[in-house]
PDB file of N, CA and C in Angstrom:
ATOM      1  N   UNK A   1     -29.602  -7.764   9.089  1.00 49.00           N
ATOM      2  CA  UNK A   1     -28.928  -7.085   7.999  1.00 49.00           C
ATOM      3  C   UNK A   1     -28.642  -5.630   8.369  1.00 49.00           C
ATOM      4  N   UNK A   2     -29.424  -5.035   8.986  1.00 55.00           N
ATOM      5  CA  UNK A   2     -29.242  -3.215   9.380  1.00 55.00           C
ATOM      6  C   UNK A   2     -27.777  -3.664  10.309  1.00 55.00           C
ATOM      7  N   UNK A   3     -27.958  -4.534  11.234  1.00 58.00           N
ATOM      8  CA  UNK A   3     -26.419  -4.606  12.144  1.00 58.00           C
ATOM      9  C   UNK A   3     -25.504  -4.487  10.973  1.00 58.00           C
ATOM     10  N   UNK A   4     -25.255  -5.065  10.278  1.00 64.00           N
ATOM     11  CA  UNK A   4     -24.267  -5.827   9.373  1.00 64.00           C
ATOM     12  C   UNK A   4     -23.843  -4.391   8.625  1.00 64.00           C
ATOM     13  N   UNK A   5     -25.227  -3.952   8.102  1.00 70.00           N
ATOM     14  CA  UNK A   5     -25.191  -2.488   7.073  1.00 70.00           C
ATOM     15  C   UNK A   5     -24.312  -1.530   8.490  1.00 70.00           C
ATOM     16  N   UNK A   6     -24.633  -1.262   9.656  1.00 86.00           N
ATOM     17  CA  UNK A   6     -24.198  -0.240  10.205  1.00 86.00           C
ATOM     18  C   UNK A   6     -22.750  -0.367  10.805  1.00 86.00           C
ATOM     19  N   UNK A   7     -22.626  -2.142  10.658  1.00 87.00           N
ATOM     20  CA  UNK A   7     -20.859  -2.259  11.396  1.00 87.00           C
ATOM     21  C   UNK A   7     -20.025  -1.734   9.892  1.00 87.00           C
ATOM     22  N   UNK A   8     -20.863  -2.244   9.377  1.00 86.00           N
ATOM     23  CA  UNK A   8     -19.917  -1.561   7.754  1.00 86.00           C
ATOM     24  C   UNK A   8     -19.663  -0.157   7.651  1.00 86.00           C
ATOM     25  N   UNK A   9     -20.734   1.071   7.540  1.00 89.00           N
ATOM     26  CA  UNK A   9     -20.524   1.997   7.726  1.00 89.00           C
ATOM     27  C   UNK A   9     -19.677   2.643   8.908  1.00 89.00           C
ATOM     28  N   UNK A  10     -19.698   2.021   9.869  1.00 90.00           N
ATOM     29  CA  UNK A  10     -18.800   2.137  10.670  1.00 90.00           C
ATOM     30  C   UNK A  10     -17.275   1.957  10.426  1.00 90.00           C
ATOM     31  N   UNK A  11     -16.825   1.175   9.855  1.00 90.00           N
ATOM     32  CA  UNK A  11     -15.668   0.572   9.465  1.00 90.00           C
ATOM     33  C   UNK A  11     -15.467   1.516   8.230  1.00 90.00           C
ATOM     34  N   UNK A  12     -16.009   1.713   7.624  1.00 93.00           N
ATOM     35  CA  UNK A  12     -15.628   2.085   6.076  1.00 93.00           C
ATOM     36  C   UNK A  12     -14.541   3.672   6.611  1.00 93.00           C
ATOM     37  N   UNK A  13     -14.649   4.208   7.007  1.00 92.00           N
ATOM     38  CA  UNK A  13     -13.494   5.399   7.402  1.00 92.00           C
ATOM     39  C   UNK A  13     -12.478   5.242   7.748  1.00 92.00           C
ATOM     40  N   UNK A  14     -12.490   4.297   8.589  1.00 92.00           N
ATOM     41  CA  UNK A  14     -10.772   3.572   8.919  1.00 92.00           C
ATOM     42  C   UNK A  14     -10.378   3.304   7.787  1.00 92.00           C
ATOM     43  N   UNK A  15     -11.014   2.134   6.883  1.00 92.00           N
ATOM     44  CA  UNK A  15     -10.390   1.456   5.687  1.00 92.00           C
ATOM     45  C   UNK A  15     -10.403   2.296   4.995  1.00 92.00           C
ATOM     46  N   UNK A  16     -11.302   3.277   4.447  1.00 95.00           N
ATOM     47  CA  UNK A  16     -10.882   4.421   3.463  1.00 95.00           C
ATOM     48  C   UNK A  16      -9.693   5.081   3.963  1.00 95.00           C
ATOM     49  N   UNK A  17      -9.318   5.302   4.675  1.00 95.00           N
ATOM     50  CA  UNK A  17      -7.994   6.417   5.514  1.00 95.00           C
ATOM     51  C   UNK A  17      -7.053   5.869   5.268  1.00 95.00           C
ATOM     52  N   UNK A  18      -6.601   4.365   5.620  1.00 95.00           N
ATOM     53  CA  UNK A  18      -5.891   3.605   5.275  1.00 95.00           C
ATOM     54  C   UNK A  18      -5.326   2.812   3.646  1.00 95.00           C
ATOM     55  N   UNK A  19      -6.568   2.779   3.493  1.00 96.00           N
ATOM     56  CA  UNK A  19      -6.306   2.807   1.796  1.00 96.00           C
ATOM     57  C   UNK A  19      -5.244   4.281   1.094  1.00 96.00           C
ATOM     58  N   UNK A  20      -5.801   5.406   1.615  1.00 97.00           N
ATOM     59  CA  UNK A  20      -5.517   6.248   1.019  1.00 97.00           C
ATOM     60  C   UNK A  20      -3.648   6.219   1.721  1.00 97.00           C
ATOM     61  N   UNK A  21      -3.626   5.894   2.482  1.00 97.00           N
ATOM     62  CA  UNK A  21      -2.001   6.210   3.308  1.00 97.00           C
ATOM     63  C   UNK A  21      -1.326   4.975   2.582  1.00 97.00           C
ATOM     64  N   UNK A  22      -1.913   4.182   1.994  1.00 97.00           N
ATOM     65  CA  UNK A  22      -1.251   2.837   1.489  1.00 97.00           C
ATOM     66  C   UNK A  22      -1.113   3.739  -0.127  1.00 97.00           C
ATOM     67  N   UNK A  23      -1.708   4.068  -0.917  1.00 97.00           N
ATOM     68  CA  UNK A  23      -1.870   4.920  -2.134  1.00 97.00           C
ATOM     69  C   UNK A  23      -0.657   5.923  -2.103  1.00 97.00           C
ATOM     70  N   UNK A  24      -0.845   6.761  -0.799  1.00 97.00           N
ATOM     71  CA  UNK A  24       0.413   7.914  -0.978  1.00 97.00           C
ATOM     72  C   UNK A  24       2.219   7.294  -1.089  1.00 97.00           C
ATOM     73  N   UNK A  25       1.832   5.941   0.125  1.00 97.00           N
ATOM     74  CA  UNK A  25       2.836   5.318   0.128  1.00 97.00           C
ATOM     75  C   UNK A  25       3.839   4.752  -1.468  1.00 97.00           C
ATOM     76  N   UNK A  26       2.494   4.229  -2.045  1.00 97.00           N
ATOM     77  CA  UNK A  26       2.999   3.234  -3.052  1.00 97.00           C
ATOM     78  C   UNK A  26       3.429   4.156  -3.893  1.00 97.00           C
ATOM     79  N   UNK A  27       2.666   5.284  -4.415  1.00 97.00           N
ATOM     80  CA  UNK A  27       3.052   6.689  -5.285  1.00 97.00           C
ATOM     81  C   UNK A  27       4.251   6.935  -5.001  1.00 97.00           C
ATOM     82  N   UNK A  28       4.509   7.433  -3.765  1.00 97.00           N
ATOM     83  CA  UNK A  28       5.921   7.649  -3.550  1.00 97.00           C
ATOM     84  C   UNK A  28       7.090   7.114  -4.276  1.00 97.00           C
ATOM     85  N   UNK A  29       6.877   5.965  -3.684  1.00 97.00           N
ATOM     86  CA  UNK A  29       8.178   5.059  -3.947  1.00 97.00           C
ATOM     87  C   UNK A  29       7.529   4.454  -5.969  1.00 97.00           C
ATOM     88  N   UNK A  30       6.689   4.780  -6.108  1.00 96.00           N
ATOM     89  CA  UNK A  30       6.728   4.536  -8.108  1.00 96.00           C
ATOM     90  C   UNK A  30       7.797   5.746  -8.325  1.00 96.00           C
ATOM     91  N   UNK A  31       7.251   6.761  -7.899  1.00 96.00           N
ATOM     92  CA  UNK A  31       7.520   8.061  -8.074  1.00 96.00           C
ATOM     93  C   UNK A  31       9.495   8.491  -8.414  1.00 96.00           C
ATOM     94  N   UNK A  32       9.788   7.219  -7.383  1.00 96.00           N
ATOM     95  CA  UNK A  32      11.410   7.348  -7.106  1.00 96.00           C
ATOM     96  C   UNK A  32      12.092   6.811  -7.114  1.00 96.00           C
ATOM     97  N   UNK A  33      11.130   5.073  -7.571  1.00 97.00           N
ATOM     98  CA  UNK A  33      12.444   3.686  -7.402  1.00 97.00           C
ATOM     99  C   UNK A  33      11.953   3.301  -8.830  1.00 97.00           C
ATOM    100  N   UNK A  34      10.438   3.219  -9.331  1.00 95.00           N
ATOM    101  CA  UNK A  34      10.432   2.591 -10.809  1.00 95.00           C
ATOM    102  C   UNK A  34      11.809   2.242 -11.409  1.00 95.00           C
ATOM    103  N   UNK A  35      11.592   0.862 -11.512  1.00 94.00           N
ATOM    104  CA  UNK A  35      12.601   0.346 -12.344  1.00 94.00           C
ATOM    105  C   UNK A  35      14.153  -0.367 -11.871  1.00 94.00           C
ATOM    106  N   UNK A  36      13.971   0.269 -10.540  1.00 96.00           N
ATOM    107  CA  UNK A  36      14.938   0.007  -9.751  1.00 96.00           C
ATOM    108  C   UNK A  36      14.985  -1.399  -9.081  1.00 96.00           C
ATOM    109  N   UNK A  37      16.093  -2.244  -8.992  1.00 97.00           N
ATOM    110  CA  UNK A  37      15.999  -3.720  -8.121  1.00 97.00           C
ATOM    111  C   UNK A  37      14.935  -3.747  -7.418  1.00 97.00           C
ATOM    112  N   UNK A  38      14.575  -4.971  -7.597  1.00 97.00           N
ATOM    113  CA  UNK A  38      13.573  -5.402  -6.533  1.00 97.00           C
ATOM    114  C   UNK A  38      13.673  -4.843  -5.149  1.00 97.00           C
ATOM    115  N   UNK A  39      15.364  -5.517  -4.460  1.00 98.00           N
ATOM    116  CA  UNK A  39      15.542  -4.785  -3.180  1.00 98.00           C
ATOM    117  C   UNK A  39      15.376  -3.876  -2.596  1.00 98.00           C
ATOM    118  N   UNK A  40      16.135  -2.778  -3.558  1.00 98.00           N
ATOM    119  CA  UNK A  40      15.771  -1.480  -3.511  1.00 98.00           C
ATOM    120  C   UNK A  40      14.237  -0.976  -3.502  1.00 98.00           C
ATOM    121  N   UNK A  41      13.321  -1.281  -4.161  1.00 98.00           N
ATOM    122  CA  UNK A  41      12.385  -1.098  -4.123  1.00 98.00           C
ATOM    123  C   UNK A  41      11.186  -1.777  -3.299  1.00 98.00           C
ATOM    124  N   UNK A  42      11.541  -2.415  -2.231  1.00 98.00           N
ATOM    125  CA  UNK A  42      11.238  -2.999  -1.490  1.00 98.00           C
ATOM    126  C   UNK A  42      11.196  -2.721   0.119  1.00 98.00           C
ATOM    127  N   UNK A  43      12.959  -2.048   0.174  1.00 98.00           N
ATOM    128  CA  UNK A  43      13.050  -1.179   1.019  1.00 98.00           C
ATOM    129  C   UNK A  43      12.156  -0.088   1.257  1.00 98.00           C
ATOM    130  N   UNK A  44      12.561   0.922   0.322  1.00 98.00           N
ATOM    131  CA  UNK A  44      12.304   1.804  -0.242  1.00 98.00           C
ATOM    132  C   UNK A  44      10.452   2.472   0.159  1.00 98.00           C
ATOM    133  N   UNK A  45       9.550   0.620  -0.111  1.00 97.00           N
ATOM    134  CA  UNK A  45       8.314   0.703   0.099  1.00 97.00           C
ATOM    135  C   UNK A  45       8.009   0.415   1.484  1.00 97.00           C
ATOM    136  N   UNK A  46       8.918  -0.300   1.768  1.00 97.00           N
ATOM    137  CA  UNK A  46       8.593  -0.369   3.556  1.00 97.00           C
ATOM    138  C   UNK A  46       8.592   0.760   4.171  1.00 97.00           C
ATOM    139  N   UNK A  47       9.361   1.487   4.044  1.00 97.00           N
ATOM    140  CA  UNK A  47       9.664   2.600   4.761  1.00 97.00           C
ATOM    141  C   UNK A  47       8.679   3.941   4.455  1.00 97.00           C
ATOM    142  N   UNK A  48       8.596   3.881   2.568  1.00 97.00           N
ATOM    143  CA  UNK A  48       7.188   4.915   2.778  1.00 97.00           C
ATOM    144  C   UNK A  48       5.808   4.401   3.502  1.00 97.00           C
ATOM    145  N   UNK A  49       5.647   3.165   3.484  1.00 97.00           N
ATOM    146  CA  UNK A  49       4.115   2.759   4.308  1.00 97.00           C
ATOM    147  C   UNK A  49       4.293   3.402   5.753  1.00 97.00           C
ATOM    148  N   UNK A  50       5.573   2.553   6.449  1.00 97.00           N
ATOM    149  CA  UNK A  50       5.522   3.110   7.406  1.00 97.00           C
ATOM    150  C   UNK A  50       5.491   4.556   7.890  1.00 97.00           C
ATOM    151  N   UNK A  51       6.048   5.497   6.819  1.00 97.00           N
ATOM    152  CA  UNK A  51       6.090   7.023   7.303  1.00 97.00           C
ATOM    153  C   UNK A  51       4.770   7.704   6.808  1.00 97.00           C
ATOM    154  N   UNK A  52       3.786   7.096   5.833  1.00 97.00           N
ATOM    155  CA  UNK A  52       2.845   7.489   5.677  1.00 97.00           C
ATOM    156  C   UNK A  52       1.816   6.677   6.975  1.00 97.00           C
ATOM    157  N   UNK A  53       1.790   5.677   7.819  1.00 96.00           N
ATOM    158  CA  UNK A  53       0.813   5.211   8.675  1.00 96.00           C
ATOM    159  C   UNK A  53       0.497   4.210   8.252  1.00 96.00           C
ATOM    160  N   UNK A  54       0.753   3.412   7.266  1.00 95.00           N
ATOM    161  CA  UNK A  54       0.256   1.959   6.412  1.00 95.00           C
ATOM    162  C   UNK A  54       1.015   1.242   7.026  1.00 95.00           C
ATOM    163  N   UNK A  55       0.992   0.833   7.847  1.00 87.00           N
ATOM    164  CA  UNK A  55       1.508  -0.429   8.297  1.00 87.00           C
ATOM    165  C   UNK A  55       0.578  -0.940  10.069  1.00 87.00           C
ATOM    166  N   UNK A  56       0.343  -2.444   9.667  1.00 90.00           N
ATOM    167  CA  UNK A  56       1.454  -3.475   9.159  1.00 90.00           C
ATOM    168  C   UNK A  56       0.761  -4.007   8.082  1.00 90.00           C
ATOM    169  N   UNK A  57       1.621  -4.233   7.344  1.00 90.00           N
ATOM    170  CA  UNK A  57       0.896  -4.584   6.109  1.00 90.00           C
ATOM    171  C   UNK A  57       1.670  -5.991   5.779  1.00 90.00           C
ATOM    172  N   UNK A  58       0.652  -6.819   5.354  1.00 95.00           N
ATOM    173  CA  UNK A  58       0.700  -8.244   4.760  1.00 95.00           C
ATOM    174  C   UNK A  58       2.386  -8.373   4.062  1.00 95.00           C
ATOM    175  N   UNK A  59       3.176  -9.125   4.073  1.00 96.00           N
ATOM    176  CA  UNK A  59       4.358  -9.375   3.701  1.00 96.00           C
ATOM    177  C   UNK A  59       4.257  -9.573   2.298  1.00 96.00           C
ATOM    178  N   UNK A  60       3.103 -10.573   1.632  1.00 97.00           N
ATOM    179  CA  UNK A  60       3.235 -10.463   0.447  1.00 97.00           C
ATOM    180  C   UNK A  60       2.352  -9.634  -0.723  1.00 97.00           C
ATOM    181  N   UNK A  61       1.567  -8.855   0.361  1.00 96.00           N
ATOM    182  CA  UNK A  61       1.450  -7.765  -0.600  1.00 96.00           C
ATOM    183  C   UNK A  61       2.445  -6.336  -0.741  1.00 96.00           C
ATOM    184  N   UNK A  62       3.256  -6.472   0.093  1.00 97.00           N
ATOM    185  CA  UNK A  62       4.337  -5.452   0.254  1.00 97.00           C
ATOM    186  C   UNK A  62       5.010  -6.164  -1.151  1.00 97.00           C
ATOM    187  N   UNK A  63       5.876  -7.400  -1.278  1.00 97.00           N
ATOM    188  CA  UNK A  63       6.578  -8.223  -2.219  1.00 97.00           C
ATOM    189  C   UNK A  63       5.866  -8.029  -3.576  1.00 97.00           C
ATOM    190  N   UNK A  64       4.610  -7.998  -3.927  1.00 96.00           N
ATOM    191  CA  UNK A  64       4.052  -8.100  -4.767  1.00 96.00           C
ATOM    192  C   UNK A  64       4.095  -6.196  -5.349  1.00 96.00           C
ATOM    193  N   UNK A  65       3.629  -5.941  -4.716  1.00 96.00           N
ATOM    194  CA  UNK A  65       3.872  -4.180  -4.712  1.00 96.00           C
ATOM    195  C   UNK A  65       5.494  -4.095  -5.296  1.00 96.00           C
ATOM    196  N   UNK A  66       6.237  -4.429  -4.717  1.00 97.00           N
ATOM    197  CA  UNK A  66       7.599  -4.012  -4.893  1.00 97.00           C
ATOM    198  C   UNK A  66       8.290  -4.500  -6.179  1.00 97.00           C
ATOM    199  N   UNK A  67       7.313  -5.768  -6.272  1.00 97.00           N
ATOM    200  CA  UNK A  67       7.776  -6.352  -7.556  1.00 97.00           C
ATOM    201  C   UNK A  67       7.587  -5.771  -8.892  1.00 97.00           C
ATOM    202  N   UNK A  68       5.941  -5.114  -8.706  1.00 96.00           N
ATOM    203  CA  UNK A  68       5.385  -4.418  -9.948  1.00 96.00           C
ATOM    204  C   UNK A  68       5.760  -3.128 -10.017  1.00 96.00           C
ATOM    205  N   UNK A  69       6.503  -2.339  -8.802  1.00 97.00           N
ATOM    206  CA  UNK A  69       7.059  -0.949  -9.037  1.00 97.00           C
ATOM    207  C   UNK A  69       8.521  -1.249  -9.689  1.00 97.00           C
ATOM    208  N   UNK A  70       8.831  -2.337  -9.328  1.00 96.00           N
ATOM    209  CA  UNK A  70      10.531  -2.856  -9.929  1.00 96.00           C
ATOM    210  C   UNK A  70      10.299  -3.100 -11.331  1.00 96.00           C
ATOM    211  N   UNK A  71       9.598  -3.502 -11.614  1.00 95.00           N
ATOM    212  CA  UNK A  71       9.213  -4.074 -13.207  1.00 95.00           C
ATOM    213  C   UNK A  71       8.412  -3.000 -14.021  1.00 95.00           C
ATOM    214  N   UNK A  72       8.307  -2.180 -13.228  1.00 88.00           N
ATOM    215  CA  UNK A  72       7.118  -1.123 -13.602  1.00 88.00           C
ATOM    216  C   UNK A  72       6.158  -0.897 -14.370  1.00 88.00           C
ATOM    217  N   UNK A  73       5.531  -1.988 -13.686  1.00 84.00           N
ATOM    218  CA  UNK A  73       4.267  -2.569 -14.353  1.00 84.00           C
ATOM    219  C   UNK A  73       3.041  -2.617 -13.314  1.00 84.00           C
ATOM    220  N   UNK A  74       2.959  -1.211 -12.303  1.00 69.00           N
ATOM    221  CA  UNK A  74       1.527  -1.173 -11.661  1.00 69.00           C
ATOM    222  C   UNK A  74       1.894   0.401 -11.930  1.00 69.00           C
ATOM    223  N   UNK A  75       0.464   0.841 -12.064  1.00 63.00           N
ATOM    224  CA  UNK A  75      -0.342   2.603 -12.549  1.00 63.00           C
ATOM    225  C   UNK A  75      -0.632   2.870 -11.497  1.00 63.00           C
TER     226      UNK A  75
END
């Protein structure tokens, strides 16, 4: 269990860093497409992940993201 506890602590800074570049990302694009086509807002999110460092990111959580900033229905 201490292995297990210390590969975790180990890991947890990457994934926190990354979380947070996925956060600035998604803000962004609420920030500027809310409400806007799916497409558009889809684009829109690809491109902030990638310029914030979030990528590669899962295809359908990008879709799912894009869907709820289009519908604007994620906080």
């Amino acid at each position: 269990m201490t292995a297990e506890a210390s590969e975790y602590e180990k890991a947890m800074p990457a994934v926190s860093a990354f979380l947070k570049k996925m956060e600035r990302g998604i803000d962004r694009t609420r920030a500027t497409h809310a409400g806007q086509p799916y497409a558009t807002v889809r684009q829109a999110l690809v491109l902030a992940l990638e310029e914030e460092g979030a990528s590669p990111m899962v295809p359908q959580v990008v879709d799912e993201l894009a869907r709820q900033i289009s519908e604007g229905t994620i906080r």
